[in-house]
């Protein structure tokens, strides 16, 4: 790979009214898809680009062939307009692609998949089994570059028709887009005119007669002027037929007659047949893309070269794809303007971690064999680490991923049922996925796969549909397992896809028991004849005194009600299973699902309860989350486009059943990681009313120890930010929060009465957001814990601005926040400006005697302050004695805790000091803690020696024993 330079673009005709430019020669491979086109200016200037894997730009005009055909000024201008129109059409990317950054649509890059030349013998060879369908391409003929597709074959014969085939997800559509744009920007000089056709578009015309000239003129208006010249263009005219599987072609003469006139009307399929026969425009070049099942629709004698699109069979291609995708600039702020763009160093680190995992974890490399799954990996990482667009969820990423690959795809165009390919996959692969989730396994034997695929197949047509699905799409969902100990089995290409398909299988109502199936059939039969039978029985009952007839009449009415109740019970059973899966105690001590997903992609293993042993059971925590996500309105709309509609009534009844079960089990206290998973379920569901009702009983939000990434902050804020009831406590200790996270979580903080933000490395800049929080008119925080954050005196200055106007805060902890003398003096000078504070903790801040005494005097003069913590500061023995003496005379005023003793007695707050030390032992400087403990022990010894009261001596000895044990723990070998 090397970077090219800025080169002039080729001109189609030197006689145009513009400055002529030399033809492109040896142009490097342009990986950019597109750039802006404005007005009528030429399609230039050329941009810097990457050479990689043999570009079509390298193909030059073959010697001895036709010269330039479209020489007139009008023809050249018509083709130039055609280029511009094509470029404007093909640069339009779907919304899912625009999430990667503001410049992605214009400066996006493309990596060509590997194209391996194959022979007709390989295509006709029958498959021995499912394992054979997943075999990598044999190392026979060399790989083809785009520039080599129309090169002469091994026998020197000219190649006019090329068929590229590949399973779903190998990149056929992207390759066509790349090739068309290459031609639009002059990087395909071997062809003067390129005309792309979508076979899906042609199939929509049906048998309506039309001509080739009409097809071209209707779709590409600028080419009306050059239609008469098509017959003389020869091989410099390229037709691109994309998605041949959508057309029913009949090459029999009895089915499709011969026709060589481009202006002769006929069925679109017949026109394509004569083009491929080389009976119409025999010199034209043709590129066809298709799925493997439709290769046989073109007789091999009409094909000059077959090329199999093998995806990214080389790990280096995968790495290049990830590097180019993930290094795109972010869109900036996420939802609500609180997101923070990733720095280039962070993006590079992400790419490096992913590259290392590709090298060491062969299963993810096997999944990324398909370019589509490389896209899914990038989209998932972007979701986890970049600012999250409003409304984007993990479920929507997977649903959009399926839409990008299966939108408009039918299983078999010749099948009259016109069955959606995605609907067939949901029925078969969804069943296999659900069976795996139910039996808690991720590895499947060939018998398991065949059992799900062949279940219920009875007719020849059904076997044909199964054969098409196995050839075209099975590789998309299943991959051979390459892990030691599981060779010969299959796994879902991406583990989360198994849980997604299992959830889809459930919400589509495809999982039915035998009783349900029989009951439904009986109900349908009775429903059809019920009205007629009821009418007859009513007449007979009036004429004949038979008492049994009214009983039969009522039974007919009862059967549908019984079946309806049976369906309701089924929904309740599904909701019960989903909730039990969400709250499994076995999963209480693992990471949250978002960290698990990141670890599975980047190769970082999360903690386990038994580190030396593999997990006894598979974890399927995404399964219930996907179920909730699929019931959201947005995902249901996309699934309907894929032929998998979920009825509004079914979604409502499922949601009610889930809410009923969550209301019972959701009241239990959950560990922090499981609580975040619960909130993530509500985030995926995207129903604020549902979440407000289910979470109305939540009073304590304890996420201590959970790494709060920007995405997790967005999840918590979106789910809990709009609630009305107050939260008694919000504990976010040791969550790696930053100022951006604080801003995102502001709506949640406004509902909290107690807020814990300890151990988050929050600096002075975070105090600006905390000041704004305290000044907010809806703030109801009474307790604010900021201990073990480097706030410094500058941060306290900002906090005091908020304390002046705040009327709710009564307890403030600034333990170990680096205040020093300056910070305590600042507090002493401004403490009287707040009239509600009752407790202030400034212990372990490195303050000396003067600052501590000044703050103590301000505390004694404060009207409401009851307790001031000053222990573990740099106080001398004389300073502590002064504080004790002055405190003894300050009756009815604030208590100042600076030591374990009060005169010759034990301080009633000694247990508070002990608990603080034990709680923070792992984060504090142990040498400094040891020194302070020795000073405290010296105070205890002095007090014990100064008293004759045996009861006080016993108390002092007990407390001394507790602190000596803590000191021995610090000095021990395992400390």
Tab-separated table of C-alpha atoms in Angstrom, residues 379-566:
chain	number	residue	atom	x	y	z
A	379	UNK	CA	-20.464	-0.420	13.956
A	380	UNK	CA	-20.489	-2.180	17.345
A	381	UNK	CA	-17.150	-0.666	18.378
A	382	UNK	CA	-18.341	2.736	17.190
A	383	UNK	CA	-21.483	2.301	19.300
A	384	UNK	CA	-19.448	1.292	22.365
A	385	UNK	CA	-16.695	3.911	22.135
A	386	UNK	CA	-17.904	6.893	20.064
A	387	UNK	CA	-20.624	9.438	20.834
A	388	UNK	CA	-23.974	7.695	20.464
A	389	UNK	CA	-26.452	9.230	17.987
A	390	UNK	CA	-29.865	9.912	19.476
A	391	UNK	CA	-32.075	6.845	19.372
A	392	UNK	CA	-29.373	4.409	18.272
A	393	UNK	CA	-29.424	1.091	20.136
A	394	UNK	CA	-27.510	-2.152	19.888
A	395	UNK	CA	-30.619	-3.906	18.575
A	396	UNK	CA	-31.065	-1.255	15.894
A	397	UNK	CA	-27.466	-1.817	14.768
A	398	UNK	CA	-28.115	-5.529	14.275
A	399	UNK	CA	-31.463	-4.885	12.606
A	400	UNK	CA	-29.899	-2.311	10.285
A	401	UNK	CA	-27.093	-4.757	9.574
A	402	UNK	CA	-29.646	-7.314	8.379
A	403	UNK	CA	-31.465	-4.649	6.383
A	404	UNK	CA	-28.260	-3.697	4.589
A	405	UNK	CA	-27.724	-7.330	3.598
A	406	UNK	CA	-31.270	-8.666	3.102
A	407	UNK	CA	-33.453	-5.708	2.147
A	408	UNK	CA	-35.520	-6.677	-0.897
A	409	UNK	CA	-33.898	-10.126	-1.060
A	410	UNK	CA	-36.230	-13.004	-1.846
A	411	UNK	CA	-35.206	-16.591	-1.362
A	412	UNK	CA	-35.971	-17.737	-4.905
A	413	UNK	CA	-37.323	-15.539	-7.715
A	414	UNK	CA	-38.942	-18.540	-9.438
A	415	UNK	CA	-40.906	-19.439	-6.294
A	416	UNK	CA	-44.489	-18.115	-6.545
A	417	UNK	CA	-44.662	-17.490	-2.787
A	418	UNK	CA	-41.960	-14.789	-3.149
A	419	UNK	CA	-40.703	-15.680	0.328
A	420	UNK	CA	-38.399	-13.164	1.977
A	421	UNK	CA	-34.877	-14.485	2.514
A	422	UNK	CA	-34.792	-12.921	5.980
A	423	UNK	CA	-38.129	-14.505	6.930
A	424	UNK	CA	-36.771	-17.930	5.958
A	425	UNK	CA	-33.611	-17.289	7.969
A	426	UNK	CA	-35.647	-16.227	11.006
A	427	UNK	CA	-37.636	-19.468	10.840
A	428	UNK	CA	-34.674	-21.813	10.412
A	429	UNK	CA	-31.626	-20.109	11.911
A	430	UNK	CA	-33.847	-18.563	14.591
A	431	UNK	CA	-35.004	-22.011	15.642
A	432	UNK	CA	-31.411	-23.259	15.866
A	433	UNK	CA	-30.405	-20.167	17.832
A	434	UNK	CA	-33.283	-20.536	20.271
A	435	UNK	CA	-32.550	-24.208	20.816
A	436	UNK	CA	-28.980	-23.232	21.621
A	437	UNK	CA	-30.079	-20.577	24.100
A	438	UNK	CA	-32.585	-22.968	25.698
A	439	UNK	CA	-29.997	-25.738	26.107
A	440	UNK	CA	-27.238	-23.177	26.833
A	441	UNK	CA	-24.858	-24.139	24.054
A	442	UNK	CA	-23.096	-22.299	21.253
A	443	UNK	CA	-21.550	-25.230	19.380
A	444	UNK	CA	-23.750	-27.174	16.964
A	445	UNK	CA	-23.126	-30.441	15.177
A	446	UNK	CA	-24.108	-30.984	11.561
A	447	UNK	CA	-27.053	-33.073	12.802
A	448	UNK	CA	-28.252	-30.138	14.908
A	449	UNK	CA	-28.121	-27.806	11.921
A	450	UNK	CA	-29.812	-30.248	9.579
A	451	UNK	CA	-32.515	-30.942	12.135
A	452	UNK	CA	-33.538	-27.280	12.172
A	453	UNK	CA	-33.172	-26.745	8.436
A	454	UNK	CA	-35.093	-29.855	7.345
A	455	UNK	CA	-37.839	-29.772	9.980
A	456	UNK	CA	-41.272	-29.858	8.353
A	457	UNK	CA	-39.988	-30.127	4.769
A	458	UNK	CA	-42.203	-32.447	2.731
A	459	UNK	CA	-42.365	-31.253	-0.887
A	460	UNK	CA	-39.835	-30.926	-3.666
A	461	UNK	CA	-40.341	-27.163	-3.755
A	462	UNK	CA	-39.439	-26.894	-0.077
A	463	UNK	CA	-36.261	-28.911	-0.626
A	464	UNK	CA	-35.339	-26.611	-3.502
A	465	UNK	CA	-35.786	-23.543	-1.277
A	466	UNK	CA	-33.590	-25.166	1.369
A	467	UNK	CA	-30.898	-25.858	-1.218
A	468	UNK	CA	-30.962	-22.207	-2.330
A	469	UNK	CA	-30.712	-20.979	1.264
A	470	UNK	CA	-27.776	-23.269	2.047
A	471	UNK	CA	-25.856	-22.103	-1.003
A	472	UNK	CA	-26.598	-18.412	-0.687
A	473	UNK	CA	-27.001	-17.523	2.971
A	474	UNK	CA	-26.026	-20.333	5.356
A	475	UNK	CA	-22.414	-19.143	5.409
A	476	UNK	CA	-23.682	-15.731	6.467
A	477	UNK	CA	-25.112	-17.086	9.718
A	478	UNK	CA	-22.929	-20.094	10.557
A	479	UNK	CA	-19.179	-20.594	10.478
A	480	UNK	CA	-17.054	-23.674	11.149
A	481	UNK	CA	-15.625	-23.608	14.644
A	482	UNK	CA	-11.834	-23.318	14.620
A	483	UNK	CA	-11.335	-23.533	18.380
A	484	UNK	CA	-9.406	-26.542	19.683
A	485	UNK	CA	-11.683	-29.220	21.054
A	486	UNK	CA	-14.659	-28.161	18.937
A	487	UNK	CA	-13.447	-28.856	15.414
A	488	UNK	CA	-16.152	-30.225	13.155
A	489	UNK	CA	-18.885	-28.173	14.814
A	490	UNK	CA	-20.535	-24.931	13.794
A	491	UNK	CA	-21.000	-21.650	15.629
A	492	UNK	CA	-22.915	-18.526	14.768
A	493	UNK	CA	-20.626	-16.169	12.891
A	494	UNK	CA	-20.875	-13.581	15.659
A	495	UNK	CA	-21.922	-14.857	19.130
A	496	UNK	CA	-24.401	-12.024	19.652
A	497	UNK	CA	-26.127	-12.956	16.378
A	498	UNK	CA	-27.283	-16.210	17.996
A	499	UNK	CA	-29.006	-14.289	20.768
A	500	UNK	CA	-30.482	-11.788	18.296
A	501	UNK	CA	-31.957	-14.524	16.080
A	502	UNK	CA	-33.278	-16.420	19.107
A	503	UNK	CA	-35.028	-13.254	20.288
A	504	UNK	CA	-36.382	-12.641	16.770
A	505	UNK	CA	-37.686	-16.214	16.651
A	506	UNK	CA	-39.650	-15.583	19.848
A	507	UNK	CA	-41.079	-12.128	19.118
A	508	UNK	CA	-42.218	-13.247	15.641
A	509	UNK	CA	-44.286	-15.943	17.350
A	510	UNK	CA	-42.497	-18.760	15.517
A	511	UNK	CA	-41.933	-20.788	18.673
A	512	UNK	CA	-45.097	-22.840	19.268
A	513	UNK	CA	-45.754	-25.947	21.316
A	514	UNK	CA	-47.625	-28.913	19.861
A	515	UNK	CA	-50.698	-28.029	21.925
A	516	UNK	CA	-50.666	-24.500	20.544
A	517	UNK	CA	-50.377	-25.680	16.945
A	518	UNK	CA	-53.212	-28.187	17.325
A	519	UNK	CA	-55.371	-25.691	19.218
A	520	UNK	CA	-54.887	-23.058	16.541
A	521	UNK	CA	-55.882	-25.463	13.759
A	522	UNK	CA	-58.984	-26.584	15.655
A	523	UNK	CA	-59.954	-22.986	16.340
A	524	UNK	CA	-59.550	-22.025	12.670
A	525	UNK	CA	-61.758	-24.940	11.593
A	526	UNK	CA	-64.429	-24.138	14.165
A	527	UNK	CA	-64.235	-20.485	13.277
A	528	UNK	CA	-64.993	-21.241	9.634
A	529	UNK	CA	-68.037	-23.416	10.338
A	530	UNK	CA	-69.040	-22.048	13.722
A	531	UNK	CA	-71.525	-19.450	12.516
A	532	UNK	CA	-73.352	-21.854	10.193
A	533	UNK	CA	-73.500	-24.617	12.785
A	534	UNK	CA	-74.683	-22.214	15.456
A	535	UNK	CA	-77.495	-21.024	13.185
A	536	UNK	CA	-78.607	-24.582	12.408
A	537	UNK	CA	-78.453	-25.636	16.061
A	538	UNK	CA	-80.493	-22.597	17.050
A	539	UNK	CA	-83.274	-23.514	14.604
A	540	UNK	CA	-83.287	-27.204	15.579
A	541	UNK	CA	-83.363	-26.328	19.274
A	542	UNK	CA	-86.581	-24.376	18.726
A	543	UNK	CA	-88.266	-27.197	16.794
A	544	UNK	CA	-87.093	-30.178	18.841
A	545	UNK	CA	-86.883	-30.336	22.629
A	546	UNK	CA	-83.259	-31.568	22.723
A	547	UNK	CA	-81.464	-30.256	25.760
A	548	UNK	CA	-78.040	-31.289	24.462
A	549	UNK	CA	-78.134	-28.758	21.594
A	550	UNK	CA	-77.749	-25.594	23.727
A	551	UNK	CA	-74.759	-27.253	25.389
A	552	UNK	CA	-73.101	-27.857	22.006
A	553	UNK	CA	-73.958	-24.313	21.001
A	554	UNK	CA	-72.136	-22.924	24.028
A	555	UNK	CA	-69.147	-25.229	23.524
A	556	UNK	CA	-68.563	-23.750	20.081
A	557	UNK	CA	-68.252	-20.335	21.701
A	558	UNK	CA	-65.919	-21.563	24.419
A	559	UNK	CA	-63.217	-23.104	22.186
A	560	UNK	CA	-61.817	-19.787	20.786
A	561	UNK	CA	-61.708	-18.338	24.296
A	562	UNK	CA	-59.759	-21.344	25.561
A	563	UNK	CA	-57.250	-20.997	22.750
A	564	UNK	CA	-56.925	-17.270	23.447
A	565	UNK	CA	-56.113	-17.987	27.068
A	566	UNK	CA	-53.615	-20.620	25.954
